[in-house]
Each structure stands twice: as C-alpha cells, then as structure tokens.
C-alpha cells in the first residue's frame, strides 16, 4: 500500500490471507491511535469488541448473513454505542446520565462511526484490509446475544479485518458536484440527477445486476432488490424495539 | 504536523490563522479523497455544504451558539444525510426509495460521519486544523433554513476548518481497557468504572469545572450542566419533529 496515495486509492477488502494472523496486541495499538479522533464532549460513548477466535466469529456470522468477508476474516470488530459505562459512572457519583434518547443515539452513532473509520484508516495505512458489514443494524439482537452486551450498549458497525488476498477494482463514486455544495444547497435538476448517475449506470457490473435481477434499471435494483422499502421498515421496527429493550427510547 | 506521528498526536483546533485562507478548490480536493472511504451500498447518501463567505458563516453561527471555533473559521462544512438525490433518481426510474425510516437514518448518520471523519484526517494531514461542533443536531432547523436544505436532507455534523493558530494540550482519553473488549463484552465492576475515570477526574481542568459549576464531582458537570437529561429530551423531540418534517419517520 502506497501511503502517499492511500487516500486516493482506498479499497474495501473482502478476501484475507489467513496465513497472516492479526494479533490482539496489534489491534489494540491501532485502536489506541483511532481513539485520538474527535468525539462528543470527550465522553467516548463507544466500545469495541474484538473477535479473533474462529468459533466466536462463526457464531457471529449468521447475524451477518454469512457474508464471505466475515467467514474468512482474521478478526471481526463490532463497534457499539456504549452508554453503560457513562451511565454507571454517573450513578456512582449521585447523578443520572441523560442520553438514552434520540440525541444520545445520534451522538453515539456519530462517535462510534468516527472511531471505526479512524481505525480503518490507521489499519489500512499499516497494510491491513477492512470491510464494513452493513448488516449490524438488521440483526442487532443476535449480535448482542453473541457478544453478551448489557443494557445501554448497542451494536452499530461491524468491520472485518485481515491482510489482503485480493486487489479489487477501485469503486466508482458519484461526480463530486453531486455531493459538494457551495454556500447553500443546490437542488439538482432532473437532468443533473440523471447525469450524476450516468457513469454508474453504464458500468458493466451495474448492467449485469440489472439483467440478473430482471429489472429495467439500476435504481430498481437498489430500491427493490438490495434495500427494499418494506424490508427497511420492518428492520426499523425491529431495531427500534431492540433499542428500547436496551434502554434507549427514540 | 508530523505525518508519522499524526494519529497519536491528533488535536482539535478551535483558533485559526485567518491570514491563511482555505480555497474551495483545495477543500474539494480533500473531499474527493474523503469520498473514497467506505459507505453503505456505495449509495453515498450524504452531501456537504461548504461555507467560506464570512456573511454566510455569521448567519450560521447562532445555530451553533456562536462558539469561537465557528466565528473565527476559514471555512465551515455542514455534512448532511442526503436522501433527496437518491430518492429523486429512484423516481426518475419508476421506483421508490425506501430509506426514510430508522434504518436509513442510521445508515445515513454512519456514512455522513465516516465521510466527515475521513475529510478531517485528510485535511489535518495536509496541515489544516478542524473542530467538530456538537450543536448541529440541536438546531437543525435553523441550519436547514440558512443552507436552503430541501426535503430528505438532514444536517448531522458541522466541522470548522482553518490553518491552526494554537497548539492545545493533547486531550485525555479513557484507558484503552475501558473501551476495548476481547471476544465478548466485559461488564466493568463498580471499582473498574471508578478506575477508568480516575485520571480524568484528577485532571486540574476537570477539577476547575467542578468548582466553577458548584458541583461535587465531574460526572455531575457532564450530567447536570453540559448534557442535562431534560435538555437532551427536549432537543430529541425537536430533532425528531424536524426529521419528520423533512420526510424521515423514525
């Protein structure tokens, strides 16, 4: 990995070289650096659980729909919003933490994400590969059981880690003008929207998804196959109920 | 800034050298690199609004309680969860986006945070200083008005930017054992909780906060002065109502 070029050429790695283990000591060094990133009020309302034991990783895999990235990972890190430590410190000091609500949830998701992202950057600059799994908020309850999470601790992000055994293509990104606005929000015209997505739609991999799924276009693949509304709404109800069981009411 | 040591010595910068402006072209280069970070399904459900015009920054400042970091910033970046672009692309393609719910909100906050954090890292490694403002989720409605945000666009994070005019002390962090767990969550004993916070409580700056605020201990400063429960609950109601007005129902 070329450190000077790292930020321009960053790739997600889903296949790992398992002949090269990743020690807990090394992961802790990387996490110590990652924890230097900013966080709300310096409260550090996050925790991370490191799984390296293959049996424990296997126990987590079904909650992540047994994606190849988790099954072949040297380590799996579950980053959690953690109000447990802070709330108990408050109780021990005769007061009550007040973040078991939408504000605390949002700050916690932000801080957990910043910490996870800084870990990925530090780890990748040291030669490791990482992959974010988007499944953590679907099956938070199973993950919570597998990791013995107490009340006030919520799984938010899972990252798989290992030395890379692949060099995938660099993924497309939308044109920068789609994402960056100057002084105020520029609401794109319909023509601009079409233009923003034109390159991604023309990509052979995208066209293959459309054909394979019997859809007419790429937007339908996203909205009807990958992230269908009814499923998202159902998983939202389940996640909200889980949050409530863990003590956080939105 | 020593690049080799950057991750171990990262500091938040609140005072900027305004004799050194930060061009939009430069910010866009940094944001292009930041956008190489991972995001959910490569949908890039985020936007960022760059404010460099001092009048526009002044208009944003009250929503951030006129913190010094915003008043003296060379640029202010508001990172938003943006479902507008994606939902309109879906509509133009005869389908409907399905993320205006808790799952979409959570993914959006994660992706917006990852993007913002990667921007801060890239910017700081190029010699800039940054400061996250924790006020964005308090006064989202005023920020939305100032930046002309349409439906489906939600301010999540604000970062102020400029060349550093200070070198603050490195901030304390909790011992790594407070944050990192091996294989499953270790629920700390009361004695461990006390130990985790002992160094921060003994810090002269912390002791000054306790005295100044007429409290008995640092936990009370956090729970009763900085982040009081009643205020967080009120801001939660306001943010939830704002989300709903913008089209997102939790």
CSV table of C-alpha atoms in Angstrom, one decimal:
chain,number,residue,atom,x,y,z
A,1,UNK,CA,0.0,0.0,0.0
A,2,UNK,CA,1.4,3.4,-1.1
A,3,UNK,CA,1.0,5.7,1.9
A,4,UNK,CA,1.3,8.8,-0.2
A,5,UNK,CA,-1.5,7.6,-2.5
A,6,UNK,CA,-3.6,5.9,0.2
A,7,UNK,CA,-6.5,8.3,0.3
A,8,UNK,CA,-7.0,8.4,-3.4
A,9,UNK,CA,-6.8,4.6,-3.9
A,10,UNK,CA,-8.6,3.2,-0.8
A,11,UNK,CA,-10.4,-0.1,-1.5
A,12,UNK,CA,-12.6,-2.4,0.6
A,13,UNK,CA,-11.0,-5.8,1.1
A,14,UNK,CA,-13.3,-8.9,1.4
A,15,UNK,CA,-10.7,-11.7,1.0
A,16,UNK,CA,-8.0,-12.1,3.5
A,17,UNK,CA,-4.7,-14.0,3.7
A,18,UNK,CA,-5.4,-16.2,6.8
A,19,UNK,CA,-1.7,-17.4,6.8
A,20,UNK,CA,-1.0,-13.9,8.3
A,21,UNK,CA,-2.8,-13.6,11.7
A,22,UNK,CA,-3.6,-10.3,13.2
A,23,UNK,CA,-2.7,-10.2,16.9
A,24,UNK,CA,-4.8,-8.6,19.6
A,25,UNK,CA,-1.8,-6.5,20.7
A,26,UNK,CA,-1.5,-5.0,17.2
A,27,UNK,CA,-5.3,-4.3,17.0
A,28,UNK,CA,-5.1,-2.6,20.4
A,29,UNK,CA,-2.3,-0.4,19.2
A,30,UNK,CA,-4.3,0.6,16.1
A,31,UNK,CA,-7.4,1.2,18.3
A,32,UNK,CA,-5.5,3.4,20.7
A,33,UNK,CA,-4.5,5.6,17.8
A,34,UNK,CA,-8.0,5.6,16.4
A,35,UNK,CA,-9.3,6.8,19.8
A,36,UNK,CA,-7.4,10.1,19.3
A,37,UNK,CA,-10.1,11.1,16.8
A,38,UNK,CA,-12.7,13.6,18.0
A,39,UNK,CA,-15.7,12.6,20.0
A,40,UNK,CA,-18.7,14.3,21.6
A,41,UNK,CA,-17.7,16.1,24.8
A,42,UNK,CA,-14.8,13.6,25.1
A,43,UNK,CA,-17.3,11.2,26.7
A,44,UNK,CA,-16.2,8.3,24.5
A,45,UNK,CA,-19.7,6.8,24.4
A,46,UNK,CA,-18.5,3.8,22.4
A,47,UNK,CA,-16.9,0.3,22.9
A,48,UNK,CA,-15.4,-2.2,20.5
A,49,UNK,CA,-15.5,-6.0,20.8
A,50,UNK,CA,-12.6,-7.8,19.1
A,51,UNK,CA,-13.3,-11.3,17.9
A,52,UNK,CA,-10.4,-13.4,16.7
A,53,UNK,CA,-11.5,-16.9,17.9
A,54,UNK,CA,-12.8,-18.7,14.8
A,55,UNK,CA,-15.6,-20.3,16.9
A,56,UNK,CA,-16.8,-16.9,18.1
A,57,UNK,CA,-16.6,-15.5,14.5
A,58,UNK,CA,-18.6,-18.4,13.3
A,59,UNK,CA,-21.2,-17.7,16.0
A,60,UNK,CA,-21.5,-14.1,14.7
A,61,UNK,CA,-21.6,-15.0,11.0
A,62,UNK,CA,-25.3,-15.8,10.7
A,63,UNK,CA,-26.3,-12.4,12.1
A,64,UNK,CA,-24.3,-11.0,9.1
A,65,UNK,CA,-25.9,-13.4,6.6
A,66,UNK,CA,-22.7,-15.4,6.5
A,67,UNK,CA,-21.0,-13.0,4.1
A,68,UNK,CA,-17.7,-14.2,2.7
A,69,UNK,CA,-15.9,-11.2,4.3
A,70,UNK,CA,-16.8,-12.4,7.8
A,71,UNK,CA,-16.2,-16.1,7.3
A,72,UNK,CA,-12.7,-15.5,6.1
A,73,UNK,CA,-11.7,-12.7,8.4
A,74,UNK,CA,-8.7,-12.7,10.7
A,75,UNK,CA,-10.6,-10.5,13.1
A,76,UNK,CA,-14.1,-9.1,13.4
A,77,UNK,CA,-14.6,-5.8,15.3
A,78,UNK,CA,-18.1,-4.8,16.5
A,79,UNK,CA,-18.2,-1.1,17.3
A,80,UNK,CA,-21.0,-0.3,19.7
A,81,UNK,CA,-22.7,2.8,21.1
A,82,UNK,CA,-22.0,2.4,24.8
A,83,UNK,CA,-23.9,4.4,27.4
A,84,UNK,CA,-23.4,1.7,30.0
A,85,UNK,CA,-20.0,2.9,31.2
A,86,UNK,CA,-21.0,6.6,31.3
A,87,UNK,CA,-24.4,6.0,33.0
A,88,UNK,CA,-22.9,3.8,35.7
A,89,UNK,CA,-20.2,6.4,36.3
A,90,UNK,CA,-23.0,8.9,36.8
A,91,UNK,CA,-24.8,6.6,39.2
A,92,UNK,CA,-21.7,6.1,41.3
A,93,UNK,CA,-21.5,9.9,41.5
A,94,UNK,CA,-25.0,10.5,42.6
A,95,UNK,CA,-26.4,11.7,39.3
A,96,UNK,CA,-28.1,10.4,36.2
A,97,UNK,CA,-26.9,10.2,32.6
A,98,UNK,CA,-29.4,11.8,30.2
A,99,UNK,CA,-28.6,10.4,26.8
A,100,UNK,CA,-31.0,7.4,26.4
A,101,UNK,CA,-32.9,9.3,23.7
A,102,UNK,CA,-32.6,10.4,20.1
A,103,UNK,CA,-29.9,13.0,20.8
A,104,UNK,CA,-27.7,10.5,22.7
A,105,UNK,CA,-28.4,7.8,20.0
A,106,UNK,CA,-27.3,10.2,17.2
A,107,UNK,CA,-24.2,11.4,19.0
A,108,UNK,CA,-23.4,7.8,19.8
A,109,UNK,CA,-23.7,6.7,16.2
A,110,UNK,CA,-21.6,9.6,15.1
A,111,UNK,CA,-18.9,8.9,17.6
A,112,UNK,CA,-18.9,5.2,17.0
A,113,UNK,CA,-18.6,5.8,13.3
A,114,UNK,CA,-15.7,8.3,13.7
A,115,UNK,CA,-13.9,5.8,15.9
A,116,UNK,CA,-14.5,2.9,13.5
A,117,UNK,CA,-13.5,5.0,10.5
A,118,UNK,CA,-10.3,6.2,12.1
A,119,UNK,CA,-9.5,2.6,13.0
A,120,UNK,CA,-9.9,1.5,9.3
A,121,UNK,CA,-7.7,4.4,8.1
A,122,UNK,CA,-5.0,3.6,10.6
A,123,UNK,CA,-5.2,-0.2,10.0
A,124,UNK,CA,-5.1,0.2,6.2
A,125,UNK,CA,-2.1,2.5,6.3
A,126,UNK,CA,-0.4,-0.3,8.2
A,127,UNK,CA,-1.1,-2.7,5.4
A,128,UNK,CA,-4.4,-4.4,6.7
A,129,UNK,CA,-7.6,-4.6,4.6
A,130,UNK,CA,-11.0,-3.9,6.1
A,131,UNK,CA,-14.6,-4.3,5.1
A,132,UNK,CA,-17.7,-2.6,6.7
A,133,UNK,CA,-20.6,-5.0,7.0
A,134,UNK,CA,-24.0,-3.3,6.5
A,135,UNK,CA,-25.8,-6.0,8.4
A,136,UNK,CA,-25.2,-4.9,12.0
A,137,UNK,CA,-28.4,-2.8,12.4
A,138,UNK,CA,-30.5,-5.6,10.9
A,139,UNK,CA,-29.7,-8.2,13.4
A,140,UNK,CA,-28.5,-6.3,16.4
A,141,UNK,CA,-30.3,-8.6,18.9
A,142,UNK,CA,-28.4,-11.7,17.7
A,143,UNK,CA,-25.1,-9.8,17.8
A,144,UNK,CA,-26.0,-8.5,21.3
A,145,UNK,CA,-26.5,-12.1,22.5
A,146,UNK,CA,-23.3,-13.4,20.9
A,147,UNK,CA,-21.3,-10.7,22.5
A,148,UNK,CA,-23.1,-10.5,25.9
A,149,UNK,CA,-23.9,-6.8,25.5
A,150,UNK,CA,-25.6,-5.4,28.6
A,151,UNK,CA,-28.2,-2.7,28.8
A,152,UNK,CA,-27.3,0.6,27.2
A,153,UNK,CA,-24.9,-1.0,24.7
A,154,UNK,CA,-26.0,-1.1,21.0
A,155,UNK,CA,-24.1,-2.7,18.1
A,156,UNK,CA,-23.8,-0.1,15.3
A,157,UNK,CA,-20.9,-1.1,12.9
A,158,UNK,CA,-19.0,-4.3,12.2
A,159,UNK,CA,-15.6,-4.2,10.5
A,160,UNK,CA,-13.8,-7.3,9.3
A,161,UNK,CA,-10.0,-7.2,9.2
A,162,UNK,CA,-7.1,-9.2,7.7
A,163,UNK,CA,-4.2,-8.9,5.4
A,164,UNK,CA,-5.5,-8.5,1.8
A,165,UNK,CA,-5.6,-11.5,-0.5
A,166,UNK,CA,-7.1,-9.5,-3.4
A,167,UNK,CA,-6.8,-6.1,-5.2
A,168,UNK,CA,-10.3,-5.3,-6.3
A,169,UNK,CA,-11.1,-2.6,-8.8
A,170,UNK,CA,-11.4,0.9,-7.5
A,171,UNK,CA,-15.1,1.6,-7.0
A,172,UNK,CA,-16.9,4.4,-8.8
A,173,UNK,CA,-18.0,7.4,-6.9
A,174,UNK,CA,-20.6,10.0,-7.9
A,175,UNK,CA,-19.2,13.1,-9.5
A,176,UNK,CA,-18.0,15.4,-6.8
A,177,UNK,CA,-20.6,18.1,-7.8
A,178,UNK,CA,-23.3,15.6,-6.8
A,179,UNK,CA,-22.1,15.7,-3.2
A,180,UNK,CA,-20.4,19.1,-2.6
A,181,UNK,CA,-22.4,22.3,-2.5
A,182,UNK,CA,-21.1,25.8,-2.4
A,183,UNK,CA,-22.5,28.2,0.3
A,184,UNK,CA,-26.0,26.7,0.1
A,185,UNK,CA,-27.6,23.5,-1.1
A,186,UNK,CA,-28.0,23.3,-4.9
A,187,UNK,CA,-31.1,21.2,-5.5
A,188,UNK,CA,-30.2,19.4,-8.7
A,189,UNK,CA,-32.5,19.5,-11.8
A,190,UNK,CA,-33.8,16.2,-13.1
A,191,UNK,CA,-31.2,16.4,-15.9
A,192,UNK,CA,-28.5,16.8,-13.4
A,193,UNK,CA,-29.7,13.8,-11.3
A,194,UNK,CA,-29.6,11.7,-14.5
A,195,UNK,CA,-26.1,13.0,-15.3
A,196,UNK,CA,-24.8,12.2,-11.7
A,197,UNK,CA,-25.8,8.5,-12.1
A,198,UNK,CA,-25.0,8.1,-15.8
A,199,UNK,CA,-21.5,6.6,-15.3
A,200,UNK,CA,-22.5,4.2,-12.6
A,201,UNK,CA,-25.5,3.0,-14.7
A,202,UNK,CA,-23.2,2.5,-17.7
A,203,UNK,CA,-20.7,0.4,-15.7
A,204,UNK,CA,-20.8,-3.2,-17.0
A,205,UNK,CA,-21.1,-4.6,-13.4
A,206,UNK,CA,-24.2,-2.4,-12.9
A,207,UNK,CA,-25.7,-3.5,-16.2
A,208,UNK,CA,-25.1,-7.2,-15.1
A,209,UNK,CA,-27.0,-6.6,-11.8
A,210,UNK,CA,-30.0,-5.2,-13.7
A,211,UNK,CA,-30.1,-8.2,-16.1
A,212,UNK,CA,-29.5,-10.8,-13.4
A,213,UNK,CA,-32.3,-9.3,-11.3
A,214,UNK,CA,-34.8,-9.0,-14.1
A,215,UNK,CA,-35.1,-5.2,-13.6
A,216,UNK,CA,-35.3,-2.3,-16.0
A,217,UNK,CA,-32.6,-0.1,-14.5
A,218,UNK,CA,-30.1,0.3,-11.6
A,219,UNK,CA,-32.3,2.4,-9.4
A,220,UNK,CA,-34.8,-0.5,-9.3
A,221,UNK,CA,-32.0,-2.9,-8.2
A,222,UNK,CA,-31.2,-0.6,-5.3
A,223,UNK,CA,-34.8,0.2,-4.3
A,224,UNK,CA,-36.5,-3.2,-5.0
A,225,UNK,CA,-33.7,-5.8,-4.5
A,226,UNK,CA,-31.0,-4.5,-2.2
A,227,UNK,CA,-32.8,-2.1,0.1
A,228,UNK,CA,-36.5,-2.7,-0.4
A,229,UNK,CA,-38.8,-0.3,1.4
A,230,UNK,CA,-40.9,-2.9,3.2
A,231,UNK,CA,-37.8,-4.7,4.5
A,232,UNK,CA,-36.2,-1.5,5.7
A,233,UNK,CA,-39.4,-0.6,7.5
A,234,UNK,CA,-39.6,-4.0,9.1
A,235,UNK,CA,-35.9,-3.8,10.2
A,236,UNK,CA,-36.5,-0.3,11.5
A,237,UNK,CA,-39.3,-1.6,13.8
A,238,UNK,CA,-37.1,-4.4,15.0
A,239,UNK,CA,-34.1,-2.1,15.7
A,240,UNK,CA,-36.3,0.5,17.4
A,241,UNK,CA,-37.7,-2.3,19.7
A,242,UNK,CA,-34.2,-3.6,20.4
A,243,UNK,CA,-33.1,0.0,21.3
A,244,UNK,CA,-36.0,0.3,23.7
A,245,UNK,CA,-35.2,-3.1,25.3
A,246,UNK,CA,-31.7,-1.9,25.8
A,247,UNK,CA,-32.9,1.3,27.4
A,248,UNK,CA,-32.9,3.9,24.5
A,249,UNK,CA,-36.2,5.4,23.5
A,250,UNK,CA,-36.2,7.4,20.3
B,1,UNK,CA,2.4,18.4,11.7
B,2,UNK,CA,4.5,15.2,11.8
B,3,UNK,CA,2.7,12.8,9.4
B,4,UNK,CA,4.4,9.8,11.0
B,5,UNK,CA,3.0,10.7,14.4
B,6,UNK,CA,-0.2,12.2,13.2
B,7,UNK,CA,-2.5,9.5,14.5
B,8,UNK,CA,-1.0,9.5,18.0
B,9,UNK,CA,-1.0,13.3,18.4
B,10,UNK,CA,-4.2,14.5,16.8
B,11,UNK,CA,-5.7,17.6,18.4
B,12,UNK,CA,-8.9,19.6,17.8
B,13,UNK,CA,-8.1,23.1,16.7
B,14,UNK,CA,-10.5,26.0,17.6
B,15,UNK,CA,-8.4,29.0,16.8
B,16,UNK,CA,-7.4,29.6,13.2
B,17,UNK,CA,-4.9,31.8,11.3
B,18,UNK,CA,-7.2,33.8,9.2
B,19,UNK,CA,-4.3,35.4,7.2
B,20,UNK,CA,-4.2,32.0,5.5
B,21,UNK,CA,-7.4,31.4,3.6
B,22,UNK,CA,-8.6,27.9,2.6
B,23,UNK,CA,-9.7,27.8,-1.1
B,24,UNK,CA,-12.8,26.0,-2.3
B,25,UNK,CA,-10.6,24.2,-4.8
B,26,UNK,CA,-8.4,22.8,-2.1
B,27,UNK,CA,-11.4,21.8,0.0
B,28,UNK,CA,-12.9,20.0,-2.9
B,29,UNK,CA,-9.6,18.0,-3.5
B,30,UNK,CA,-9.7,16.9,0.2
B,31,UNK,CA,-13.4,16.0,-0.1
B,32,UNK,CA,-12.7,13.9,-3.2
B,33,UNK,CA,-10.2,11.9,-1.3
B,34,UNK,CA,-12.5,11.6,1.7
B,35,UNK,CA,-15.2,10.2,-0.6
B,36,UNK,CA,-13.0,7.2,-1.3
B,37,UNK,CA,-13.9,6.0,2.3
B,38,UNK,CA,-16.5,3.2,2.5
B,39,UNK,CA,-20.2,3.9,2.5
B,40,UNK,CA,-23.4,1.8,2.6
B,41,UNK,CA,-24.0,0.1,-0.7
B,42,UNK,CA,-22.0,2.8,-2.4
B,43,UNK,CA,-25.1,5.0,-2.4
B,44,UNK,CA,-23.3,8.0,-1.0
B,45,UNK,CA,-26.4,9.2,0.9
B,46,UNK,CA,-24.6,12.3,2.1
B,47,UNK,CA,-23.9,15.9,1.0
B,48,UNK,CA,-21.6,18.6,2.3
B,49,UNK,CA,-22.2,22.3,2.1
B,50,UNK,CA,-19.0,24.5,2.1
B,51,UNK,CA,-19.4,28.0,3.7
B,52,UNK,CA,-16.5,30.3,3.2
B,53,UNK,CA,-18.3,33.7,2.8
B,54,UNK,CA,-18.0,35.4,6.2
B,55,UNK,CA,-21.6,36.7,6.0
B,56,UNK,CA,-22.9,33.2,5.5
B,57,UNK,CA,-20.7,31.9,8.3
B,58,UNK,CA,-22.1,34.7,10.5
B,59,UNK,CA,-25.6,33.6,9.6
B,60,UNK,CA,-24.9,30.0,10.7
B,61,UNK,CA,-23.1,31.0,13.9
B,62,UNK,CA,-26.2,31.5,16.1
B,63,UNK,CA,-27.4,27.9,15.4
B,64,UNK,CA,-24.0,26.9,16.9
B,65,UNK,CA,-24.4,29.2,19.9
B,66,UNK,CA,-21.7,31.5,18.4
B,67,UNK,CA,-18.9,29.2,19.5
B,68,UNK,CA,-15.4,30.8,18.9
B,69,UNK,CA,-14.5,27.9,16.6
B,70,UNK,CA,-17.2,28.9,14.1
B,71,UNK,CA,-16.8,32.7,14.4
B,72,UNK,CA,-13.1,32.5,13.5
B,73,UNK,CA,-13.2,29.7,10.9
B,74,UNK,CA,-11.8,30.0,7.4
B,75,UNK,CA,-14.5,27.6,6.3
B,76,UNK,CA,-17.4,25.8,7.8
B,77,UNK,CA,-18.5,22.4,6.4
B,78,UNK,CA,-22.0,21.1,7.2
B,79,UNK,CA,-22.2,17.4,6.5
B,80,UNK,CA,-25.8,16.2,5.8
B,81,UNK,CA,-27.6,12.9,5.5
B,82,UNK,CA,-29.0,13.3,1.9
B,83,UNK,CA,-31.8,11.0,0.6
B,84,UNK,CA,-33.0,13.7,-1.8
B,85,UNK,CA,-30.6,12.8,-4.6
B,86,UNK,CA,-31.2,9.0,-4.3
B,87,UNK,CA,-35.0,9.3,-3.9
B,88,UNK,CA,-35.3,11.5,-6.9
B,89,UNK,CA,-33.1,9.2,-9.0
B,90,UNK,CA,-35.5,6.4,-8.0
B,91,UNK,CA,-38.5,8.4,-9.0
B,92,UNK,CA,-36.9,9.2,-12.4
B,93,UNK,CA,-36.5,5.5,-12.9
B,94,UNK,CA,-40.1,4.4,-12.0
B,95,UNK,CA,-39.4,3.2,-8.4
B,96,UNK,CA,-39.4,4.5,-4.8
B,97,UNK,CA,-36.5,4.8,-2.4
B,98,UNK,CA,-37.2,3.1,0.9
B,99,UNK,CA,-34.9,4.6,3.4
B,100,UNK,CA,-37.0,7.4,5.1
B,101,UNK,CA,-37.0,5.4,8.3
B,102,UNK,CA,-34.8,4.4,11.3
B,103,UNK,CA,-32.6,2.1,9.2
B,104,UNK,CA,-32.0,4.8,6.5
B,105,UNK,CA,-31.4,7.4,9.2
B,106,UNK,CA,-28.8,5.2,11.0
B,107,UNK,CA,-27.0,4.3,7.7
B,108,UNK,CA,-27.0,7.9,6.7
B,109,UNK,CA,-25.6,9.1,10.1
B,110,UNK,CA,-22.9,6.4,9.8
B,111,UNK,CA,-22.0,7.3,6.2
B,112,UNK,CA,-22.1,11.0,6.8
B,113,UNK,CA,-19.8,10.5,9.9
B,114,UNK,CA,-17.3,8.3,8.0
B,115,UNK,CA,-17.1,10.9,5.2
B,116,UNK,CA,-16.7,13.8,7.7
B,117,UNK,CA,-14.0,11.9,9.6
B,118,UNK,CA,-12.1,11.0,6.5
B,119,UNK,CA,-12.2,14.6,5.5
B,120,UNK,CA,-10.8,15.7,8.9
B,121,UNK,CA,-8.0,13.1,8.6
B,122,UNK,CA,-7.1,14.1,5.1
B,123,UNK,CA,-7.3,17.8,5.9
B,124,UNK,CA,-5.2,17.5,9.1
B,125,UNK,CA,-2.5,15.5,7.4
B,126,UNK,CA,-2.3,18.4,4.9
B,127,UNK,CA,-1.7,20.9,7.7
B,128,UNK,CA,-5.2,22.2,8.4
B,129,UNK,CA,-6.9,22.2,11.8
B,130,UNK,CA,-10.5,21.1,12.3
B,131,UNK,CA,-13.1,21.2,15.1
B,132,UNK,CA,-16.4,19.2,15.2
B,133,UNK,CA,-19.3,21.3,16.6
B,134,UNK,CA,-21.7,19.2,18.7
B,135,UNK,CA,-24.5,21.7,18.1
B,136,UNK,CA,-25.8,20.5,14.7
B,137,UNK,CA,-28.4,18.2,16.0
B,138,UNK,CA,-29.7,20.8,18.4
B,139,UNK,CA,-30.6,23.5,15.9
B,140,UNK,CA,-31.0,21.5,12.7
B,141,UNK,CA,-34.0,23.6,11.6
B,142,UNK,CA,-32.1,26.9,11.7
B,143,UNK,CA,-29.2,25.3,9.9
B,144,UNK,CA,-31.5,23.9,7.3
B,145,UNK,CA,-33.0,27.4,6.6
B,146,UNK,CA,-29.6,29.0,6.4
B,147,UNK,CA,-28.4,26.4,3.8
B,148,UNK,CA,-31.7,26.0,1.9
B,149,UNK,CA,-31.9,22.3,2.5
B,150,UNK,CA,-34.8,20.6,0.7
B,151,UNK,CA,-36.8,17.7,1.9
B,152,UNK,CA,-34.9,14.5,2.7
B,153,UNK,CA,-31.7,16.4,3.6
B,154,UNK,CA,-30.7,16.5,7.3
B,155,UNK,CA,-27.8,18.3,8.9
B,156,UNK,CA,-25.8,15.9,11.1
B,157,UNK,CA,-22.3,17.2,11.6
B,158,UNK,CA,-20.5,20.5,11.3
B,159,UNK,CA,-16.8,20.9,11.0
B,160,UNK,CA,-14.9,24.2,11.2
B,161,UNK,CA,-11.6,24.4,9.2
B,162,UNK,CA,-8.6,26.6,9.1
B,163,UNK,CA,-4.8,26.7,9.5
B,164,UNK,CA,-4.0,26.3,13.2
B,165,UNK,CA,-3.3,29.3,15.4
B,166,UNK,CA,-2.8,27.3,18.5
B,167,UNK,CA,-1.3,24.0,19.8
B,168,UNK,CA,-3.6,22.9,22.6
B,169,UNK,CA,-2.8,20.2,25.1
B,170,UNK,CA,-3.4,16.6,24.0
B,171,UNK,CA,-6.7,15.6,25.4
B,172,UNK,CA,-7.0,12.7,27.9
B,173,UNK,CA,-8.7,9.5,26.8
B,174,UNK,CA,-10.1,6.8,28.9
B,175,UNK,CA,-7.7,3.8,29.5
B,176,UNK,CA,-8.0,1.5,26.4
B,177,UNK,CA,-9.3,-1.3,28.6
B,178,UNK,CA,-12.4,0.8,29.2
B,179,UNK,CA,-13.2,0.8,25.5
B,180,UNK,CA,-11.8,-2.4,24.0
B,181,UNK,CA,-13.3,-5.8,24.9
B,182,UNK,CA,-11.9,-9.2,24.0
B,183,UNK,CA,-14.2,-11.8,22.4
B,184,UNK,CA,-17.3,-10.6,24.4
B,185,UNK,CA,-18.3,-7.5,26.4
B,186,UNK,CA,-16.7,-7.3,29.8
B,187,UNK,CA,-19.2,-5.5,32.0
B,188,UNK,CA,-17.0,-3.5,34.4
B,189,UNK,CA,-17.3,-3.7,38.1
B,190,UNK,CA,-18.0,-0.5,40.1
B,191,UNK,CA,-14.3,-0.4,41.1
B,192,UNK,CA,-13.3,-0.6,37.4
B,193,UNK,CA,-15.7,2.1,36.5
B,194,UNK,CA,-14.1,4.4,39.2
B,195,UNK,CA,-10.7,3.5,38.0
B,196,UNK,CA,-11.5,4.3,34.3
B,197,UNK,CA,-12.4,7.8,35.2
B,198,UNK,CA,-9.9,8.5,38.0
B,199,UNK,CA,-7.3,10.2,35.8
B,200,UNK,CA,-9.8,12.5,34.1
B,201,UNK,CA,-11.3,13.4,37.5
B,202,UNK,CA,-7.9,14.2,38.9
B,203,UNK,CA,-7.0,16.5,35.9
B,204,UNK,CA,-6.8,20.1,37.1
B,205,UNK,CA,-9.0,21.3,34.3
B,206,UNK,CA,-11.7,18.9,35.4
B,207,UNK,CA,-11.4,20.0,39.0
B,208,UNK,CA,-11.8,23.6,37.9
B,209,UNK,CA,-15.1,22.7,36.0
B,210,UNK,CA,-16.4,21.1,39.2
B,211,UNK,CA,-15.6,24.1,41.4
B,212,UNK,CA,-16.8,26.7,38.8
B,213,UNK,CA,-20.1,24.9,38.4
B,214,UNK,CA,-20.7,24.4,42.1
B,215,UNK,CA,-20.9,20.6,41.7
B,216,UNK,CA,-19.5,17.8,43.8
B,217,UNK,CA,-17.8,15.8,41.0
B,218,UNK,CA,-17.1,15.6,37.3
B,219,UNK,CA,-20.0,13.3,36.5
B,220,UNK,CA,-22.4,15.9,37.8
B,221,UNK,CA,-20.8,18.5,35.5
B,222,UNK,CA,-21.5,16.3,32.5
B,223,UNK,CA,-25.0,15.1,33.5
B,224,UNK,CA,-26.3,18.3,35.0
B,225,UNK,CA,-24.5,21.2,33.3
B,226,UNK,CA,-23.2,20.1,29.9
B,227,UNK,CA,-25.7,17.4,28.8
B,228,UNK,CA,-28.7,17.6,31.1
B,229,UNK,CA,-31.3,15.0,30.6
B,230,UNK,CA,-34.3,17.4,30.3
B,231,UNK,CA,-32.5,19.4,27.6
B,232,UNK,CA,-31.5,16.3,25.7
B,233,UNK,CA,-35.0,15.1,25.8
B,234,UNK,CA,-36.4,18.4,24.6
B,235,UNK,CA,-33.8,18.6,21.8
B,236,UNK,CA,-34.7,14.9,20.9
B,237,UNK,CA,-38.3,15.9,20.4
B,238,UNK,CA,-37.4,18.9,18.3
B,239,UNK,CA,-34.9,16.9,16.1
B,240,UNK,CA,-37.5,14.1,15.7
B,241,UNK,CA,-40.1,16.6,14.6
B,242,UNK,CA,-37.6,18.2,12.2
B,243,UNK,CA,-36.8,14.8,10.7
B,244,UNK,CA,-40.5,14.1,10.2
B,245,UNK,CA,-41.0,17.5,8.5
B,246,UNK,CA,-38.1,16.6,6.2
B,247,UNK,CA,-39.7,13.2,5.4
B,248,UNK,CA,-38.0,10.8,7.8
B,249,UNK,CA,-40.1,9.0,10.3
B,250,UNK,CA,-38.2,7.1,13.0
